[in-house]
Amino acid sequence: MVALTLSSAIDASITPSVALAEFFPRGILPYLLGGVLVGLGAAVVYLGTGIIAGASSFLESTLSYVSDVPRFNRFTYVRSRGWRLVFTAGIVSGAAIWGLVSNPGIWTTDVQWWRLLGGGILVGVGTRLGKGCTSGHGVCGVGSLSNTSLVNVATFLAVAIGTAQLVQALGVTP
Amino acid sequence: MSAERRSPLFLPAIYVGGLIFGFGLAISGMARPEIVLDFLQFEDFGLLFVMGGAAVVTGITFAVATRSLDRAPLTGREYTRRLKEFDRNVVVGGTVFGVGWGVSGICPGAAYASVGIGNYPILWAIAGMFLGAYAQGYARSLGTDSTESAGDASLDRPT
């Protein structure tokens, strides 16, 4: 009876797993585990300090070290620039630890430099103008059920999907 | 700043939080532009679990902390949710960011993590982000007087 239940359960799981393999060619687990850890990292900072950390304010706060432009020298950036550097150093080291334990050797992207540079400029403008990025709005803002963040995330997701499809349709690879 | 007393454990906690955050970005593949582009081109929907999983964890954390915890131990700050005022810039900025993300497959946190996995070409993207952030800050500085910075600073001060 147990064996019968088990085998029918396996049979039933075959059809969904075919669909899963189609939509998730690399599986689901690394994504889910990675996402939970991203959330946990933000939770450690938050529970310890009450600070809701985003990744893109680092750009402006770090510019305050080298620029006299008043925008970057606002109290909020000057006050936070030290810990934002530490947070970013943590992100770099955390990824480096993963690289060392699981995937020896460096990995480099094949995406062309002009896509990285041009896209990066737009990301720099857009995240600062829009008050946040994938971590600030996408993770912490959505976790706060903030309408502002939900609108921002829906906007950048839809536009990014359209843009990436267009770039692909134009035959730009990688 | 005056009202906030930071514990010696303040920076270590920030660092450890960043460490876990970056480790998660690396495992999830967000640090690789190719995987992000696969998602945006509907070839791999895994990233839904990254953003979804992370938002569920922060959502639970924020809900519990704002309801039943006192002040943060390392700063004395009150626990709040991330609520930013809505204006036109939220949509315009989201659109510009969306084009940039779609072109490059890279967002700020993932780009820093990508440095950690040895992806040195990503420095193009990081240089671009600083250029973009500088350009928008410079442009907005031209359009505002000094009272804005004073106003923002007082808003941000713990009460």
mmCIF file of C-alpha atoms in Angstrom:
data_model
loop_
_atom_site.group_PDB
_atom_site.id
_atom_site.type_symbol
_atom_site.label_atom_id
_atom_site.label_comp_id
_atom_site.label_asym_id
_atom_site.label_seq_id
_atom_site.Cartn_x
_atom_site.Cartn_y
_atom_site.Cartn_z
ATOM 1 C CA MET A 1 0.000 0.000 0.000
ATOM 2 C CA VAL A 2 2.790 2.336 0.920
ATOM 3 C CA ALA A 3 4.694 1.323 -2.199
ATOM 4 C CA LEU A 4 1.619 1.874 -4.326
ATOM 5 C CA THR A 5 1.038 5.363 -2.920
ATOM 6 C CA LEU A 6 4.673 6.182 -3.410
ATOM 7 C CA SER A 7 4.790 5.051 -7.023
ATOM 8 C CA SER A 8 1.618 6.910 -7.926
ATOM 9 C CA ALA A 9 3.050 9.993 -6.287
ATOM 10 C CA ILE A 10 6.147 9.628 -8.457
ATOM 11 C CA ASP A 11 3.974 9.160 -11.564
ATOM 12 C CA ALA A 12 2.023 12.274 -10.693
ATOM 13 C CA SER A 13 5.218 14.251 -10.262
ATOM 14 C CA ILE A 14 6.563 13.447 -13.714
ATOM 15 C CA THR A 15 4.276 15.722 -15.699
ATOM 16 C CA PRO A 16 4.918 18.862 -13.612
ATOM 17 C CA SER A 17 8.660 18.229 -13.613
ATOM 18 C CA VAL A 18 8.744 18.317 -17.399
ATOM 19 C CA ALA A 19 7.137 21.743 -17.282
ATOM 20 C CA LEU A 20 9.500 22.782 -14.496
ATOM 21 C CA ALA A 21 12.540 21.817 -16.531
ATOM 22 C CA GLU A 22 11.268 23.970 -19.348
ATOM 23 C CA PHE A 23 10.753 27.084 -17.254
ATOM 24 C CA PHE A 24 13.659 26.459 -14.866
ATOM 25 C CA PRO A 25 16.534 24.938 -16.858
ATOM 26 C CA ARG A 26 18.939 25.416 -13.946
ATOM 27 C CA GLY A 27 16.475 24.230 -11.312
ATOM 28 C CA ILE A 28 14.872 26.277 -8.572
ATOM 29 C CA LEU A 29 16.945 25.556 -5.493
ATOM 30 C CA PRO A 30 19.957 27.880 -6.074
ATOM 31 C CA TYR A 31 17.589 30.734 -6.847
ATOM 32 C CA LEU A 32 15.418 30.177 -3.798
ATOM 33 C CA LEU A 33 18.370 29.617 -1.486
ATOM 34 C CA GLY A 34 20.131 32.684 -2.878
ATOM 35 C CA GLY A 35 17.010 34.802 -2.459
ATOM 36 C CA VAL A 36 16.483 33.685 1.125
ATOM 37 C CA LEU A 37 20.126 34.538 1.909
ATOM 38 C CA VAL A 38 19.800 37.977 0.293
ATOM 39 C CA GLY A 39 16.782 38.558 2.536
ATOM 40 C CA LEU A 40 18.659 37.225 5.572
ATOM 41 C CA GLY A 41 21.604 39.542 4.896
ATOM 42 C CA ALA A 42 19.248 42.519 4.830
ATOM 43 C CA ALA A 43 17.542 41.166 7.968
ATOM 44 C CA VAL A 44 20.843 40.939 9.878
ATOM 45 C CA VAL A 45 21.609 44.592 9.115
ATOM 46 C CA TYR A 46 18.046 45.616 9.949
ATOM 47 C CA LEU A 47 17.666 43.690 13.192
ATOM 48 C CA GLY A 48 21.050 44.857 14.439
ATOM 49 C CA THR A 49 20.885 48.495 13.413
ATOM 50 C CA GLY A 50 17.360 49.396 12.291
ATOM 51 C CA ILE A 51 18.851 50.414 8.938
ATOM 52 C CA ILE A 52 17.103 49.327 5.739
ATOM 53 C CA ALA A 53 20.021 48.770 3.391
ATOM 54 C CA GLY A 54 19.877 49.283 -0.345
ATOM 55 C CA ALA A 55 22.777 48.810 -2.725
ATOM 56 C CA SER A 56 22.470 51.857 -4.986
ATOM 57 C CA SER A 57 22.768 54.680 -2.405
ATOM 58 C CA PHE A 58 26.396 53.550 -2.147
ATOM 59 C CA LEU A 59 26.970 55.282 -5.498
ATOM 60 C CA GLU A 60 25.939 58.722 -4.248
ATOM 61 C CA SER A 61 27.350 58.364 -0.759
ATOM 62 C CA THR A 62 30.746 57.290 -2.145
ATOM 63 C CA LEU A 63 30.742 60.190 -4.619
ATOM 64 C CA SER A 64 30.603 62.506 -1.586
ATOM 65 C CA TYR A 65 34.233 61.567 -0.852
ATOM 66 C CA VAL A 66 35.434 62.993 -4.156
ATOM 67 C CA SER A 67 32.846 65.545 -5.299
ATOM 68 C CA ASP A 68 31.731 68.930 -4.001
ATOM 69 C CA VAL A 69 28.349 68.651 -5.726
ATOM 70 C CA PRO A 70 25.811 69.489 -2.977
ATOM 71 C CA ARG A 71 23.551 66.601 -3.949
ATOM 72 C CA PHE A 72 26.141 64.053 -2.775
ATOM 73 C CA ASN A 73 27.088 65.992 0.332
ATOM 74 C CA ARG A 74 23.682 65.941 1.915
ATOM 75 C CA PHE A 75 23.783 64.969 5.570
ATOM 76 C CA THR A 76 22.156 61.602 4.911
ATOM 77 C CA TYR A 77 24.878 60.507 2.446
ATOM 78 C CA VAL A 78 27.852 61.869 4.347
ATOM 79 C CA ARG A 79 26.613 60.247 7.536
ATOM 80 C CA SER A 80 26.046 56.859 5.887
ATOM 81 C CA ARG A 81 29.008 56.693 3.495
ATOM 82 C CA GLY A 82 31.243 54.827 5.934
ATOM 83 C CA TRP A 83 28.893 51.954 6.645
ATOM 84 C CA ARG A 84 27.794 51.812 3.010
ATOM 85 C CA LEU A 85 31.407 51.148 2.023
ATOM 86 C CA VAL A 86 31.552 48.388 4.645
ATOM 87 C CA PHE A 87 28.256 46.909 3.423
ATOM 88 C CA THR A 88 29.534 46.859 -0.159
ATOM 89 C CA ALA A 89 32.841 45.317 0.951
ATOM 90 C CA GLY A 90 30.729 42.651 2.653
ATOM 91 C CA ILE A 91 28.827 41.965 -0.585
ATOM 92 C CA VAL A 92 32.081 41.612 -2.549
ATOM 93 C CA SER A 93 33.608 39.298 0.069
ATOM 94 C CA GLY A 94 30.458 37.201 0.431
ATOM 95 C CA ALA A 95 30.412 36.545 -3.303
ATOM 96 C CA ALA A 96 34.161 35.849 -3.224
ATOM 97 C CA ILE A 97 33.665 33.239 -0.482
ATOM 98 C CA TRP A 98 31.016 31.548 -2.605
ATOM 99 C CA GLY A 99 33.403 31.600 -5.571
ATOM 100 C CA LEU A 100 36.152 30.034 -3.513
ATOM 101 C CA VAL A 101 34.114 27.269 -1.888
ATOM 102 C CA SER A 102 31.926 26.202 -4.775
ATOM 103 C CA ASN A 103 33.349 27.276 -8.044
ATOM 104 C CA PRO A 104 37.133 27.455 -8.167
ATOM 105 C CA GLY A 105 38.588 29.844 -10.668
ATOM 106 C CA ILE A 106 37.320 33.247 -11.716
ATOM 107 C CA TRP A 107 34.265 33.656 -13.848
ATOM 108 C CA THR A 108 33.943 36.432 -16.412
ATOM 109 C CA THR A 109 30.991 37.572 -18.442
ATOM 110 C CA ASP A 110 30.775 37.462 -22.227
ATOM 111 C CA VAL A 111 28.374 40.397 -22.329
ATOM 112 C CA GLN A 112 30.072 43.086 -24.377
ATOM 113 C CA TRP A 113 31.729 46.028 -22.655
ATOM 114 C CA TRP A 114 29.573 48.665 -24.307
ATOM 115 C CA ARG A 115 26.427 46.955 -23.039
ATOM 116 C CA LEU A 116 27.868 46.906 -19.527
ATOM 117 C CA LEU A 117 29.004 50.535 -19.670
ATOM 118 C CA GLY A 118 25.908 51.927 -21.391
ATOM 119 C CA GLY A 119 23.531 49.854 -19.279
ATOM 120 C CA GLY A 120 25.502 50.809 -16.172
ATOM 121 C CA ILE A 121 25.115 54.535 -16.882
ATOM 122 C CA LEU A 122 21.342 54.133 -17.240
ATOM 123 C CA VAL A 123 21.225 52.001 -14.069
ATOM 124 C CA GLY A 124 23.141 54.743 -12.227
ATOM 125 C CA VAL A 125 20.744 57.460 -13.399
ATOM 126 C CA GLY A 126 17.575 55.400 -13.010
ATOM 127 C CA THR A 127 18.157 53.898 -9.569
ATOM 128 C CA ARG A 128 19.104 57.244 -8.057
ATOM 129 C CA LEU A 129 16.301 59.164 -9.724
ATOM 130 C CA GLY A 130 13.809 56.447 -8.842
ATOM 131 C CA LYS A 131 14.907 56.264 -5.173
ATOM 132 C CA GLY A 132 16.157 52.690 -5.201
ATOM 133 C CA CYS A 133 17.130 49.562 -7.067
ATOM 134 C CA THR A 134 16.450 45.831 -7.054
ATOM 135 C CA SER A 135 17.479 45.561 -3.398
ATOM 136 C CA GLY A 136 16.073 48.825 -2.010
ATOM 137 C CA HIS A 137 12.723 48.748 -3.829
ATOM 138 C CA GLY A 138 12.637 45.143 -5.032
ATOM 139 C CA VAL A 139 13.526 43.392 -1.786
ATOM 140 C CA CYS A 140 13.113 45.844 1.116
ATOM 141 C CA GLY A 141 10.389 48.029 -0.410
ATOM 142 C CA VAL A 142 8.307 45.073 -1.562
ATOM 143 C CA GLY A 143 8.908 43.463 1.849
ATOM 144 C CA SER A 144 7.483 46.667 3.344
ATOM 145 C CA LEU A 145 4.458 46.438 1.035
ATOM 146 C CA SER A 146 5.241 49.989 -0.069
ATOM 147 C CA ASN A 147 3.083 51.184 -2.970
ATOM 148 C CA THR A 148 5.911 53.387 -4.216
ATOM 149 C CA SER A 149 8.230 50.383 -4.392
ATOM 150 C CA LEU A 150 5.617 48.131 -5.997
ATOM 151 C CA VAL A 151 5.074 50.718 -8.754
ATOM 152 C CA ASN A 152 8.824 51.140 -9.248
ATOM 153 C CA VAL A 153 9.438 47.378 -9.421
ATOM 154 C CA ALA A 154 6.557 46.776 -11.831
ATOM 155 C CA THR A 155 7.912 49.594 -14.006
ATOM 156 C CA PHE A 156 11.542 48.467 -14.147
ATOM 157 C CA LEU A 157 10.635 44.787 -14.591
ATOM 158 C CA ALA A 158 8.298 45.495 -17.512
ATOM 159 C CA VAL A 159 10.725 47.902 -19.179
ATOM 160 C CA ALA A 160 13.713 45.587 -18.648
ATOM 161 C CA ILE A 161 11.856 42.638 -20.165
ATOM 162 C CA GLY A 162 10.858 44.723 -23.189
ATOM 163 C CA THR A 163 14.401 46.065 -23.573
ATOM 164 C CA ALA A 164 16.097 42.671 -23.266
ATOM 165 C CA GLN A 165 13.683 41.150 -25.797
ATOM 166 C CA LEU A 166 14.345 44.024 -28.183
ATOM 167 C CA VAL A 167 18.117 43.681 -27.797
ATOM 168 C CA GLN A 168 17.773 39.949 -28.473
ATOM 169 C CA ALA A 169 15.535 40.568 -31.482
ATOM 170 C CA LEU A 170 18.172 42.928 -32.885
ATOM 171 C CA GLY A 171 20.544 39.980 -32.778
ATOM 172 C CA VAL A 172 22.932 41.381 -30.174
ATOM 173 C CA THR A 173 24.678 38.495 -28.433
ATOM 174 C CA PRO A 174 25.989 38.079 -25.935
ATOM 175 C CA MET B 1 23.727 61.512 14.384
ATOM 176 C CA SER B 2 23.822 63.267 17.730
ATOM 177 C CA ALA B 3 20.971 61.186 19.127
ATOM 178 C CA GLU B 4 22.313 57.939 17.726
ATOM 179 C CA ARG B 5 24.921 56.034 19.671
ATOM 180 C CA ARG B 6 26.565 53.362 17.580
ATOM 181 C CA SER B 7 27.827 50.244 19.279
ATOM 182 C CA PRO B 8 31.335 48.954 18.434
ATOM 183 C CA LEU B 9 29.486 46.045 16.829
ATOM 184 C CA PHE B 10 27.754 48.392 14.362
ATOM 185 C CA LEU B 11 30.215 48.016 11.481
ATOM 186 C CA PRO B 12 30.829 44.279 12.066
ATOM 187 C CA ALA B 13 27.065 43.652 11.871
ATOM 188 C CA ILE B 14 26.838 45.671 8.636
ATOM 189 C CA TYR B 15 29.760 43.687 7.218
ATOM 190 C CA VAL B 16 28.294 40.292 8.148
ATOM 191 C CA GLY B 17 24.932 41.333 6.705
ATOM 192 C CA GLY B 18 26.669 42.357 3.475
ATOM 193 C CA LEU B 19 28.580 39.091 3.448
ATOM 194 C CA ILE B 20 25.399 36.993 3.597
ATOM 195 C CA PHE B 21 23.748 39.308 1.059
ATOM 196 C CA GLY B 22 26.646 38.916 -1.393
ATOM 197 C CA PHE B 23 26.901 35.164 -0.843
ATOM 198 C CA GLY B 24 23.192 34.933 -1.680
ATOM 199 C CA LEU B 25 23.583 37.057 -4.820
ATOM 200 C CA ALA B 26 26.410 34.777 -5.973
ATOM 201 C CA ILE B 27 24.522 31.518 -5.341
ATOM 202 C CA SER B 28 21.405 32.865 -7.034
ATOM 203 C CA GLY B 29 23.242 33.763 -10.238
ATOM 204 C CA MET B 30 22.249 37.450 -10.020
ATOM 205 C CA ALA B 31 25.969 38.250 -10.171
ATOM 206 C CA ARG B 32 26.060 36.835 -13.703
ATOM 207 C CA PRO B 33 24.503 39.130 -16.339
ATOM 208 C CA GLU B 34 23.833 36.123 -18.600
ATOM 209 C CA ILE B 35 21.472 34.552 -16.053
ATOM 210 C CA VAL B 36 19.618 37.831 -15.535
ATOM 211 C CA LEU B 37 19.284 38.288 -19.304
ATOM 212 C CA ASP B 38 17.963 34.703 -19.605
ATOM 213 C CA PHE B 39 15.263 35.679 -17.131
ATOM 214 C CA LEU B 40 14.374 38.887 -18.961
ATOM 215 C CA GLN B 41 14.203 36.926 -22.239
ATOM 216 C CA PHE B 42 11.854 34.328 -20.678
ATOM 217 C CA GLU B 43 14.368 31.505 -20.910
ATOM 218 C CA ASP B 44 14.757 30.910 -17.165
ATOM 219 C CA PHE B 45 12.245 32.123 -14.601
ATOM 220 C CA GLY B 46 14.459 31.319 -11.622
ATOM 221 C CA LEU B 47 15.017 34.959 -10.672
ATOM 222 C CA LEU B 48 11.393 35.188 -9.576
ATOM 223 C CA PHE B 49 12.446 33.001 -6.668
ATOM 224 C CA VAL B 50 15.378 35.264 -5.836
ATOM 225 C CA MET B 51 13.349 38.436 -5.525
ATOM 226 C CA GLY B 52 10.337 36.592 -4.116
ATOM 227 C CA GLY B 53 12.348 34.617 -1.562
ATOM 228 C CA ALA B 54 14.250 37.691 -0.432
ATOM 229 C CA ALA B 55 11.111 39.844 -0.158
ATOM 230 C CA VAL B 56 9.326 37.188 1.904
ATOM 231 C CA VAL B 57 12.230 37.057 4.367
ATOM 232 C CA THR B 58 12.483 40.851 4.706
ATOM 233 C CA GLY B 59 8.684 41.118 4.828
ATOM 234 C CA ILE B 60 8.466 38.732 7.783
ATOM 235 C CA THR B 61 11.425 40.450 9.474
ATOM 236 C CA PHE B 62 9.960 43.941 9.079
ATOM 237 C CA ALA B 63 6.508 42.817 10.217
ATOM 238 C CA VAL B 64 7.809 41.113 13.361
ATOM 239 C CA ALA B 65 10.289 43.856 14.254
ATOM 240 C CA THR B 66 7.920 46.805 13.794
ATOM 241 C CA ARG B 67 5.191 45.084 15.779
ATOM 242 C CA SER B 68 6.963 43.387 18.617
ATOM 243 C CA LEU B 69 10.567 44.494 18.953
ATOM 244 C CA ASP B 70 11.886 47.540 20.728
ATOM 245 C CA ARG B 71 14.754 49.612 19.357
ATOM 246 C CA ALA B 72 17.666 48.224 17.341
ATOM 247 C CA PRO B 73 20.385 47.138 19.793
ATOM 248 C CA LEU B 74 23.391 48.585 17.935
ATOM 249 C CA THR B 75 22.022 52.063 17.172
ATOM 250 C CA GLY B 76 18.945 52.637 19.307
ATOM 251 C CA ARG B 77 16.963 53.296 16.126
ATOM 252 C CA GLU B 78 13.292 52.541 15.927
ATOM 253 C CA TYR B 79 12.289 49.754 13.554
ATOM 254 C CA THR B 80 10.398 51.094 10.541
ATOM 255 C CA ARG B 81 9.285 49.899 7.135
ATOM 256 C CA ARG B 82 10.790 51.181 3.905
ATOM 257 C CA LEU B 83 8.228 53.708 2.739
ATOM 258 C CA LYS B 84 9.307 56.323 0.227
ATOM 259 C CA GLU B 85 7.178 59.146 -1.038
ATOM 260 C CA PHE B 86 5.672 58.561 -4.463
ATOM 261 C CA ASP B 87 6.309 61.073 -7.209
ATOM 262 C CA ARG B 88 6.955 61.208 -10.948
ATOM 263 C CA ASN B 89 10.638 60.354 -10.470
ATOM 264 C CA VAL B 90 9.720 56.898 -9.148
ATOM 265 C CA VAL B 91 8.266 55.989 -12.552
ATOM 266 C CA VAL B 92 10.787 57.897 -14.691
ATOM 267 C CA GLY B 93 13.706 56.460 -12.686
ATOM 268 C CA GLY B 94 12.216 52.963 -12.811
ATOM 269 C CA THR B 95 11.913 53.250 -16.596
ATOM 270 C CA VAL B 96 15.509 54.418 -17.075
ATOM 271 C CA PHE B 97 16.745 51.708 -14.703
ATOM 272 C CA GLY B 98 14.671 49.138 -16.595
ATOM 273 C CA VAL B 99 16.300 50.031 -19.914
ATOM 274 C CA GLY B 100 19.747 49.834 -18.290
ATOM 275 C CA TRP B 101 18.987 46.505 -16.621
ATOM 276 C CA GLY B 102 17.619 45.106 -19.889
ATOM 277 C CA VAL B 103 20.687 46.222 -21.842
ATOM 278 C CA SER B 104 23.332 45.084 -19.355
ATOM 279 C CA GLY B 105 21.724 42.420 -17.133
ATOM 280 C CA ILE B 106 23.274 44.121 -14.135
ATOM 281 C CA CYS B 107 21.925 45.983 -11.097
ATOM 282 C CA PRO B 108 23.985 47.643 -8.353
ATOM 283 C CA GLY B 109 24.123 44.927 -5.640
ATOM 284 C CA ALA B 110 24.661 42.166 -8.186
ATOM 285 C CA ALA B 111 27.452 44.173 -9.814
ATOM 286 C CA TYR B 112 29.375 44.440 -6.512
ATOM 287 C CA ALA B 113 28.909 40.706 -5.973
ATOM 288 C CA SER B 114 30.142 40.066 -9.492
ATOM 289 C CA VAL B 115 33.455 41.721 -8.590
ATOM 290 C CA GLY B 116 33.744 39.132 -5.818
ATOM 291 C CA ILE B 117 33.452 36.222 -8.237
ATOM 292 C CA GLY B 118 36.312 37.665 -10.267
ATOM 293 C CA ASN B 119 34.277 39.103 -13.096
ATOM 294 C CA TYR B 120 36.548 42.030 -13.922
ATOM 295 C CA PRO B 121 34.680 43.130 -17.095
ATOM 296 C CA ILE B 122 31.879 44.125 -14.712
ATOM 297 C CA LEU B 123 34.017 47.149 -13.802
ATOM 298 C CA TRP B 124 32.661 48.684 -17.017
ATOM 299 C CA ALA B 125 29.182 48.484 -15.514
ATOM 300 C CA ILE B 126 30.285 49.833 -12.142
ATOM 301 C CA ALA B 127 32.113 52.723 -13.802
ATOM 302 C CA GLY B 128 28.934 53.385 -15.762
ATOM 303 C CA MET B 129 26.818 53.396 -12.584
ATOM 304 C CA PHE B 130 29.087 55.960 -10.940
ATOM 305 C CA LEU B 131 28.998 58.087 -14.097
ATOM 306 C CA GLY B 132 25.211 57.864 -14.229
ATOM 307 C CA ALA B 133 24.791 58.614 -10.527
ATOM 308 C CA TYR B 134 27.167 61.554 -10.878
ATOM 309 C CA ALA B 135 25.355 62.903 -13.943
ATOM 310 C CA GLN B 136 21.952 62.819 -12.272
ATOM 311 C CA GLY B 137 23.292 64.302 -9.031
ATOM 312 C CA TYR B 138 25.046 67.089 -10.910
ATOM 313 C CA ALA B 139 21.953 67.829 -12.981
ATOM 314 C CA ARG B 140 19.712 67.908 -9.913
ATOM 315 C CA SER B 141 22.156 70.103 -8.036
ATOM 316 C CA LEU B 142 21.811 72.714 -10.777
ATOM 317 C CA GLY B 143 18.076 72.766 -10.329
ATOM 318 C CA THR B 144 17.870 73.097 -6.550
ATOM 319 C CA ASP B 145 19.000 75.640 -3.991
ATOM 320 C CA SER B 146 20.808 74.833 -0.773
ATOM 321 C CA THR B 147 17.618 74.711 1.314
ATOM 322 C CA GLU B 148 16.823 71.249 -0.028
ATOM 323 C CA SER B 149 19.867 69.668 1.531
ATOM 324 C CA ALA B 150 19.126 71.271 4.893
ATOM 325 C CA GLY B 151 15.535 70.050 4.755
ATOM 326 C CA ASP B 152 16.513 66.511 3.862
ATOM 327 C CA ALA B 153 19.083 66.377 6.607
ATOM 328 C CA SER B 154 16.612 67.372 9.292
ATOM 329 C CA LEU B 155 14.117 64.797 8.046
ATOM 330 C CA ASP B 156 16.678 62.073 8.306
ATOM 331 C CA ARG B 157 17.758 62.931 11.819
ATOM 332 C CA PRO B 158 16.428 60.545 14.453
ATOM 333 C CA THR B 159 13.832 62.291 16.584
#
